[in-house]
XYZ file of C-alpha atoms in Angstrom:
621
model
C 110.510 80.116 130.273
C 106.348 78.816 129.496
C 106.003 77.420 125.537
C 105.652 81.347 123.971
C 102.066 81.313 121.396
C 101.883 81.493 118.250
C 102.052 85.797 118.524
C 105.195 86.017 119.894
C 108.679 86.316 117.907
C 111.615 84.910 119.709
C 114.977 84.119 118.643
C 116.142 80.118 118.922
C 119.641 80.108 121.268
C 121.764 76.907 121.168
C 122.282 76.723 125.397
C 126.131 75.650 125.380
C 127.310 78.237 122.711
C 124.991 80.799 123.223
C 124.795 80.832 119.580
C 121.190 81.694 117.279
C 119.458 80.116 115.059
C 119.866 80.916 111.697
C 120.394 81.262 107.924
C 123.937 80.906 106.709
C 126.199 84.182 106.233
C 125.616 82.983 102.701
C 121.886 81.177 102.444
C 122.096 77.981 100.691
C 120.245 76.622 97.759
C 118.714 73.886 99.889
C 117.858 76.462 103.200
C 120.094 74.596 105.546
C 119.977 76.152 109.520
C 122.988 76.938 111.343
C 123.971 78.882 115.194
C 125.794 81.898 114.226
C 126.568 85.456 115.850
C 125.078 88.182 114.914
C 127.447 91.051 114.961
C 125.684 94.335 116.631
C 126.181 96.445 113.456
C 124.938 93.894 111.376
C 121.736 92.274 110.302
C 119.401 91.835 113.067
C 119.002 87.641 114.236
C 116.244 85.602 112.853
C 112.891 85.562 114.724
C 110.640 82.915 114.831
C 107.013 81.635 115.857
C 105.512 78.293 117.061
C 102.507 77.439 115.553
C 100.501 74.687 117.448
C 99.426 72.180 115.221
C 97.503 68.971 115.582
C 98.430 67.031 118.470
C 101.022 63.820 117.904
C 102.256 61.625 120.083
C 105.983 61.504 120.720
C 108.147 58.633 120.446
C 108.991 56.013 123.619
C 111.426 56.698 125.594
C 113.736 60.036 125.585
C 112.524 63.013 127.448
C 108.681 63.679 128.446
C 106.399 64.447 126.042
C 104.150 67.818 125.680
C 101.422 66.243 123.578
C 100.809 69.887 121.842
C 102.943 69.772 118.501
C 104.377 72.874 116.841
C 105.006 74.462 113.694
C 108.539 76.278 113.567
C 108.149 79.222 111.175
C 110.411 82.172 110.467
C 108.616 85.299 111.318
C 109.804 86.923 108.095
C 109.778 84.790 105.636
C 107.245 82.483 106.276
C 109.321 79.496 105.514
C 109.045 76.796 108.277
C 111.649 74.254 110.747
C 111.791 71.167 108.408
C 114.067 67.966 108.046
C 116.161 67.073 105.141
C 115.055 64.113 103.188
C 118.110 61.752 104.276
C 116.936 59.584 106.942
C 119.679 57.203 106.463
C 122.402 59.556 107.380
C 123.699 59.504 110.884
C 123.545 63.288 111.319
C 120.066 64.563 109.564
C 120.220 68.261 108.650
C 117.431 70.594 109.134
C 116.524 73.399 106.860
C 113.628 76.070 105.603
C 110.856 74.855 103.578
C 107.735 75.892 102.547
C 104.837 75.082 104.748
C 102.312 72.170 103.919
C 99.489 71.371 105.959
C 100.010 68.456 107.273
C 103.457 67.274 107.022
C 104.720 65.423 109.642
C 108.337 66.379 109.163
C 107.546 69.805 109.897
C 105.814 68.790 113.314
C 107.994 69.367 117.040
C 107.262 68.958 119.891
C 108.971 71.944 122.376
C 110.070 69.370 125.641
C 111.477 71.202 128.552
C 114.376 70.464 130.670
C 114.113 68.529 133.503
C 115.281 70.646 136.548
C 116.318 73.848 134.131
C 114.038 77.027 133.972
C 113.939 77.774 130.543
C 115.340 74.998 128.329
C 113.415 72.866 126.347
C 114.566 70.169 123.535
C 113.198 70.867 120.215
C 112.263 67.009 119.255
C 110.902 65.671 115.821
C 106.995 64.433 116.705
C 107.332 61.634 115.144
C 110.769 59.959 115.097
C 112.062 61.920 118.708
C 115.195 62.812 117.147
C 116.137 66.153 118.846
C 118.026 69.495 117.123
C 121.905 69.087 118.077
C 125.261 70.991 116.499
C 127.098 69.091 114.183
C 130.343 70.934 115.712
C 129.360 72.224 118.916
C 132.563 74.707 119.013
C 132.813 76.140 115.628
C 130.916 79.443 114.782
C 128.087 78.614 111.790
C 127.916 75.185 112.675
C 125.141 73.025 111.120
C 122.129 72.010 113.144
C 121.175 68.524 112.781
C 118.867 65.773 114.562
C 120.187 62.961 116.582
C 119.161 60.215 118.840
C 117.667 62.225 122.613
C 120.815 62.291 124.849
C 120.430 63.967 128.050
C 123.672 65.131 128.908
C 124.004 66.775 125.497
C 123.958 70.300 125.901
C 124.299 71.240 122.625
C 120.646 69.431 122.444
C 119.581 72.274 124.615
C 117.470 75.542 123.150
C 116.604 79.046 125.375
C 113.757 80.962 123.340
C 114.464 84.617 123.804
C 111.627 87.052 122.818
C 111.363 90.371 120.997
C 111.472 93.441 122.115
C 107.709 95.175 122.953
C 105.996 96.556 120.659
C 104.529 99.485 122.246
C 101.780 102.580 121.071
C 102.742 106.128 121.759
C 103.988 109.232 121.121
C 107.338 111.384 122.008
C 106.624 114.007 123.820
C 107.440 117.729 122.740
C 109.348 120.570 124.520
C 110.696 123.663 123.907
C 114.577 123.974 123.624
C 116.591 127.294 123.751
C 118.264 127.764 120.925
C 122.048 130.633 121.441
C 122.523 133.048 118.266
C 125.747 134.611 117.680
C 124.600 138.213 118.654
C 124.006 137.000 122.051
C 119.779 136.936 121.019
C 117.741 133.733 122.172
C 115.030 131.185 120.701
C 113.071 128.369 120.971
C 112.582 125.498 118.966
C 110.602 122.445 119.590
C 112.740 118.970 120.127
C 111.720 115.267 121.143
C 112.379 114.523 125.172
C 112.765 111.007 126.716
C 109.280 111.316 128.052
C 105.822 109.766 126.612
C 102.388 110.761 126.126
C 99.356 108.119 124.734
C 98.812 108.218 121.196
C 95.775 110.107 119.980
C 94.069 106.951 118.954
C 94.482 105.218 122.079
C 91.833 102.665 123.167
C 90.729 103.329 125.806
C 91.349 106.451 126.366
C 91.304 109.090 129.470
C 91.335 111.943 130.862
C 94.119 114.338 132.156
C 95.454 113.518 135.574
C 93.786 115.892 137.550
C 94.024 116.389 141.874
C 90.272 115.948 142.920
C 90.592 116.631 146.911
C 93.666 117.700 148.457
C 93.367 115.636 151.664
C 94.686 111.488 151.936
C 97.831 112.088 150.554
C 101.574 111.382 151.848
C 102.552 115.262 152.196
C 102.340 116.806 155.612
C 100.178 119.493 154.398
C 97.835 116.929 152.892
C 97.728 114.612 156.048
C 100.928 112.643 155.581
C 99.613 109.349 155.366
C 102.209 106.818 155.387
C 101.161 103.168 154.140
C 102.405 99.755 155.538
C 103.647 98.103 152.417
C 103.874 94.780 154.191
C 100.066 94.731 153.937
C 100.303 94.531 150.176
C 98.056 92.060 148.291
C 99.443 90.134 145.669
C 97.366 92.338 143.300
C 99.603 95.718 143.856
C 96.830 97.493 145.898
C 96.459 96.910 149.473
C 95.022 93.626 150.554
C 91.889 92.751 151.198
C 92.240 93.256 155.005
C 94.206 97.293 155.550
C 96.485 98.407 158.221
C 96.866 101.850 160.319
C 97.692 103.847 157.132
C 95.853 102.116 154.170
C 94.216 104.725 151.922
C 92.034 102.809 149.605
C 88.638 103.267 148.010
C 85.182 100.901 149.360
C 81.268 101.357 148.635
C 80.811 102.332 152.166
C 76.640 102.428 151.866
C 75.801 99.814 149.638
C 74.882 102.260 146.730
C 77.491 101.232 144.409
C 79.530 104.104 144.441
C 83.232 104.368 145.726
C 83.943 106.068 148.372
C 88.144 107.592 149.893
C 88.464 105.222 153.162
C 91.580 105.916 155.300
C 92.759 104.105 158.651
C 94.040 106.912 161.013
C 95.758 105.965 163.813
C 94.436 106.511 167.433
C 90.739 108.317 165.591
C 89.675 105.147 163.252
C 87.949 104.797 159.482
C 87.569 108.445 157.907
C 85.963 108.397 154.426
C 84.995 111.538 152.282
C 82.364 110.175 149.597
C 82.182 110.149 145.904
C 80.099 112.606 144.537
C 79.394 110.502 141.643
C 80.853 113.286 139.376
C 85.164 111.718 139.735
C 84.943 114.075 142.813
C 84.748 113.624 146.636
C 83.424 115.909 149.255
C 86.150 118.247 150.398
C 85.295 117.250 154.079
C 86.272 113.281 155.889
C 84.027 112.175 158.594
C 84.137 110.040 160.873
C 82.984 106.380 159.434
C 84.509 103.741 162.591
C 85.748 104.478 165.859
C 88.689 103.288 167.146
C 88.309 100.393 170.238
C 89.747 101.426 173.257
C 91.652 98.009 172.495
C 93.504 98.726 169.351
C 96.018 97.419 168.027
C 98.945 98.433 165.366
C 98.468 94.622 163.919
C 94.732 94.875 163.864
C 93.563 94.239 160.066
C 90.652 95.773 158.487
C 87.910 95.198 156.242
C 84.873 96.636 154.517
C 82.638 93.595 153.122
C 78.387 92.799 153.097
C 79.329 89.714 155.057
C 75.946 88.184 154.832
C 74.543 88.846 150.841
C 71.883 91.557 152.112
C 73.637 94.865 150.359
C 74.550 96.665 153.774
C 78.144 96.555 154.076
C 80.092 95.728 157.606
C 83.341 96.794 159.243
C 85.004 93.924 159.729
C 88.081 93.442 162.274
C 90.936 91.127 163.004
C 91.838 91.779 166.298
C 94.057 90.522 169.014
C 90.593 88.340 170.729
C 89.667 86.889 167.521
C 87.094 88.788 164.465
C 85.081 91.985 165.473
C 82.036 92.955 163.007
C 80.171 96.141 163.262
C 77.190 96.675 161.104
C 76.221 100.118 159.914
C 73.979 102.574 161.921
C 71.244 104.690 160.016
C 73.434 107.509 159.717
C 76.119 105.618 157.849
C 78.493 104.817 160.822
C 79.746 101.518 161.713
C 78.986 101.200 165.736
C 80.724 98.490 167.846
C 78.770 94.995 167.709
C 78.936 94.234 171.872
C 82.325 93.885 173.690
C 82.928 89.923 172.550
C 84.574 89.111 168.638
C 82.472 87.366 167.269
C 84.759 84.670 166.666
C 87.612 83.933 169.217
C 89.835 82.908 166.244
C 91.805 84.294 163.403
C 93.049 87.430 165.752
C 96.764 88.392 166.848
C 96.806 87.298 170.033
C 97.915 84.371 171.598
C 94.636 83.990 173.039
C 92.961 83.673 169.451
C 95.394 81.558 167.898
C 98.516 84.301 167.174
C 97.712 84.675 163.891
C 100.509 86.920 162.195
C 100.097 89.179 159.070
C 103.781 88.201 157.739
C 102.830 84.750 158.128
C 99.109 83.588 157.948
C 96.837 84.602 155.031
C 93.471 85.342 155.247
C 90.003 85.335 153.219
C 86.639 86.515 153.806
C 84.856 84.662 150.596
C 81.883 82.591 150.009
C 82.880 78.950 150.436
C 80.105 76.995 150.240
C 77.858 79.621 147.199
C 74.815 80.452 149.796
C 75.403 83.948 149.848
C 77.013 84.071 152.654
C 81.080 85.375 153.917
C 82.871 82.761 155.811
C 86.579 83.200 157.492
C 89.600 80.423 156.197
C 92.997 80.986 157.562
C 96.534 79.473 156.429
C 98.023 78.787 159.530
C 101.487 77.022 160.534
C 99.508 73.291 160.700
C 97.376 74.052 158.143
C 94.112 75.536 156.730
C 90.979 76.812 159.508
C 87.498 77.109 158.088
C 84.756 79.035 160.348
C 81.542 78.992 158.600
C 78.268 81.313 159.037
C 75.058 80.553 159.452
C 71.637 81.843 158.464
C 71.568 84.058 161.530
C 74.711 85.924 160.434
C 77.028 83.670 163.324
C 80.286 82.172 162.722
C 80.962 78.692 164.137
C 83.302 77.985 166.239
C 86.763 76.605 164.304
C 87.373 72.522 164.843
C 89.984 70.726 167.032
C 91.968 70.527 163.864
C 92.417 71.683 160.252
C 90.640 71.196 157.470
C 93.233 70.038 155.710
C 97.115 69.925 156.727
C 98.458 71.915 153.622
C 99.227 75.353 152.286
C 100.203 76.363 156.093
C 103.713 77.818 156.825
C 105.495 74.494 159.378
C 107.006 72.215 157.186
C 104.698 69.449 157.946
C 102.324 71.582 156.510
C 104.324 72.501 153.293
C 106.368 75.516 154.769
C 104.097 77.645 152.522
C 105.746 81.837 152.635
C 103.169 84.788 152.368
C 105.853 86.817 150.446
C 106.938 83.792 147.901
C 103.407 81.094 147.889
C 100.587 82.905 146.783
C 97.275 80.932 147.569
C 93.750 81.819 146.810
C 90.315 80.890 147.031
C 88.232 79.997 143.860
C 85.798 78.274 142.004
C 87.688 76.106 139.817
C 85.449 73.540 138.530
C 81.915 75.116 138.317
C 80.268 73.476 141.049
C 79.417 77.094 143.069
C 81.919 75.654 145.910
C 85.204 77.507 146.562
C 88.606 74.883 145.769
C 92.287 76.101 147.314
C 94.769 76.669 145.027
C 98.467 77.730 145.576
C 101.549 78.034 144.206
C 104.709 76.559 145.992
C 108.129 76.202 144.721
C 107.841 73.332 142.181
C 104.431 74.710 140.697
C 100.427 74.836 141.541
C 98.811 72.848 143.647
C 95.027 72.294 144.407
C 92.477 71.357 146.907
C 88.701 70.539 145.482
C 86.240 70.781 147.658
C 83.878 68.684 147.538
C 79.515 68.668 148.232
C 80.066 67.648 151.939
C 82.449 70.836 152.585
C 85.583 68.498 152.663
C 88.569 69.262 151.107
C 90.772 66.893 149.113
C 94.441 65.963 149.790
C 96.129 68.387 147.818
C 96.851 67.301 143.799
C 100.127 69.373 141.958
C 98.445 70.254 138.900
C 100.968 72.484 136.971
C 105.177 72.434 136.968
C 104.957 76.363 136.557
C 104.205 80.262 138.203
C 106.265 78.560 140.853
C 109.448 79.356 142.485
C 111.772 76.847 140.881
C 110.389 78.128 137.514
C 112.026 81.813 138.606
C 108.815 83.614 140.372
C 110.616 84.412 143.266
C 108.231 86.630 145.027
C 104.935 87.512 145.037
C 105.662 91.365 144.699
C 108.179 90.741 141.854
C 105.655 88.530 140.266
C 101.558 89.118 140.501
C 99.489 85.993 139.665
C 95.958 85.506 139.601
C 92.822 83.494 138.799
C 90.523 85.102 136.022
C 88.246 84.137 133.629
C 89.975 85.557 130.562
C 86.879 84.635 128.229
C 83.433 85.845 129.531
C 81.631 82.913 130.877
C 84.884 80.526 130.460
C 86.668 78.609 133.687
C 89.113 80.369 135.745
C 92.404 80.854 134.245
C 95.630 81.750 135.975
C 97.838 84.776 134.863
C 100.892 85.863 135.988
C 103.740 88.393 135.425
C 106.648 86.088 135.057
C 110.555 86.504 134.489
C 109.938 86.807 130.745
C 106.555 88.563 130.503
C 102.559 87.749 130.889
C 101.739 83.604 130.853
C 98.603 81.860 131.235
C 97.711 78.777 131.388
C 93.967 78.388 130.427
C 91.443 76.199 133.438
C 89.481 72.579 132.559
C 86.921 73.531 134.124
C 87.776 70.490 136.443
C 90.189 71.432 138.773
C 93.603 71.237 136.839
C 95.057 73.868 133.949
C 96.810 73.388 130.365
C 100.059 73.986 130.364
C 101.710 77.424 130.398
C 101.704 79.596 127.805
C 104.111 83.238 127.105
C 101.089 85.075 125.742
C 103.008 88.898 125.345
C 105.973 89.776 126.006
C 105.415 93.004 128.279
C 105.113 93.576 131.436
C 107.656 90.918 132.639
C 110.967 90.991 134.629
C 112.595 91.105 131.594
C 111.057 94.651 129.968
C 111.974 96.328 133.182
C 109.215 95.718 135.458
C 109.736 95.448 139.009
C 107.365 94.606 142.088
C 109.428 97.909 143.733
C 108.674 100.263 141.230
C 105.464 99.221 139.341
C 102.109 97.828 139.488
C 99.970 95.562 137.639
C 96.613 94.680 137.443
C 93.764 92.649 135.624
C 90.638 94.840 135.243
C 87.761 95.363 132.331
C 88.454 98.504 131.138
C 86.487 98.637 127.922
C 83.148 96.684 129.920
C 83.653 93.897 127.370
C 83.640 90.881 130.082
C 87.392 90.053 130.056
C 89.424 91.645 131.889
C 92.657 93.547 130.503
C 95.682 94.162 131.491
C 96.703 97.551 133.063
C 100.131 98.196 134.266
C 101.748 101.613 136.017
C 105.104 101.851 134.364
C 108.134 104.282 134.414
C 106.195 106.504 131.917
C 102.069 106.373 133.021
C 100.068 103.682 132.636
C 99.815 101.151 129.884
C 97.177 98.894 128.909
C 97.041 95.757 126.740
C 93.505 94.701 125.912
C 92.173 91.037 126.220
C 91.431 89.160 123.114
C 89.527 86.569 124.863
C 90.689 83.056 125.203
C 94.393 84.220 127.616
C 95.572 86.357 124.488
C 96.266 89.850 124.955
C 97.228 92.821 122.252
C 100.417 94.790 122.874
C 100.372 97.602 125.237
C 99.627 101.039 124.660
C 99.947 104.294 127.104
C 96.510 105.104 127.666
C 97.588 107.628 130.360
C 100.736 109.965 131.216
C 100.610 110.087 135.073
C 100.902 107.759 137.982
C 104.019 106.515 136.844
C 107.673 106.213 138.061
C 109.482 109.055 135.915
C 109.306 112.388 137.083
C 107.769 113.641 134.417
C 104.670 110.661 134.643
C 104.596 112.139 138.146
C 107.297 110.095 139.786
C 104.776 107.788 141.938
C 105.734 105.656 144.508
C 104.886 101.980 145.756
C 105.137 102.436 148.841
C 103.584 106.098 149.715
C 101.076 105.983 146.330
C 98.503 103.471 146.293
C 97.164 103.344 142.588
C 93.165 101.677 142.647
C 91.041 101.346 139.015
C 87.268 101.729 140.460
C 84.616 103.103 138.358
C 83.767 106.431 140.875
C 81.547 107.881 138.055
C 78.722 105.067 138.087
C 79.362 105.119 134.085
C 80.329 101.034 134.422
C 83.767 102.233 133.768
C 86.831 102.309 135.370
C 88.904 104.974 136.510
C 92.358 105.531 137.626
C 92.324 107.189 141.415
C 96.082 107.674 142.871
C 96.715 108.544 146.341
C 99.769 111.003 145.669
C 101.650 113.991 147.858
C 98.825 116.600 147.526
C 95.985 114.577 147.622
C 93.921 112.212 145.680
C 94.383 112.309 142.035
C 91.494 111.237 139.420
C 92.133 110.063 135.608
C 88.623 108.977 133.957
C 87.827 106.729 131.899
C 86.872 108.496 128.816
C 86.036 105.307 126.015
C 82.959 104.824 124.311
C 81.754 101.580 122.568
C 79.925 101.922 119.827
C 77.273 99.501 117.970
C 76.235 99.451 114.530
C 72.928 97.515 113.285
């Protein structure tokens, strides 16, 4: 687990005994600390917060150093972890004392244990001594300082986050009351369901069924989505397959429309009206080609930067691009693909959806979308020129890394997310990937050459507990308006952020919120987690479609987030929240009214459901 931020309340648990750091049952005058059991019917375990202080160099030798020093503060009393003033003693104890600015005896390094996820040494920032137990086998044993010993399990500690603090209200239902004379009356009683608190921000409207089409029920079309093409953010991928439903601007006018891919028929659309509803009738947007295959992947994108969308299909024989006609439909652009590559047929390279991620992205900063793909042997790129022509790919990959085969790194589509992102601010996209051991980056130079990948961060990988893309979505976003790209992920213990330095590297990862993670009950098979700016303040917020409905955690900037609020009682997994399912009911955040605020749109059983974003920002002068 990454080092938690100072806002989080933590229990500090000894790895050897499973006992929790705290005061004695009868606290002593010197504030000595022990590890002990806390019975269920007794006081709750003491909780602590890690507050960063000025970086301090650690002692020579011992485990690898984390440059950041911390003050470890009692979340209730405000007292801090301190060393007893007896440096000559063989076993130097620790205690709680009043905080004093700059006191070195109150500063600590939190050093990860190599090869053991979630375990740490807690080391004095100046002398290298680490927290240990005087008698590891006894309850109430004293916590002391000793020299670092790699074989001593009693020197290893685990941080356990407190339960998340969420804001919501219980739902009141009418419950029957029976009387002795056989009459029956009713009373209000609490249920297990939740609803948004009256002051939830932003607030959303009630969920409305706005279109009885594009649903999974038979009378709404019987739509079935192939979940294998879902992107890491929980939405259908940039490339959609047959049965997919999503929102896209089909006209270039900035309005979100509904698009669905029907077997044998092609792409159909229901245009948005700009008021949160959609046209009742669906119209054909793009007719399926006679040789269309269920393995074809489809997307809608402005490939040339002129404001006009194109349909792009990864077909068996390569890449096909279809421009938009005056009537708003997309006509075929000749019988030949624009590029005989990146397709699923052998003649186009044998690219498979479950092995080889492909991207449409402006890699050079010229406003035109290029095609980038990670095949078995590495990364292949086709650049688009000013005439809209895609260059043939070369005889060799641009870099022999980030590929499926072992010689290219052994990257797996379901475990190892890969991104194209400008990590340096030079306008060119770099390659970022999260492998077993952590994060790797390949920078692109002014000549368009990708450098050999560098291992830059020991987190967000399988070895640190990020077992799959579906279970632990990861994003590259700016958590500070105008800042560098950061990594934000939903990890085993909650939300983890690594701040970008703007030079292709990232700061050590921090656990910034004890929510939306596996430990808090969020799973990839039940819940959708996204990042979107729901308040229009320029920074992304966390939006989670959980059991009870939609939860939002507002961005505070700088990679920090508030505790979650329930903002919509709908689109959730529980029956009283709509019984929405990942494999049948895609959900999106999009502005469907043109007011600059994202609304919630979901494709449920009976059709399309909408919850309008009612948030308003008021300015005072």
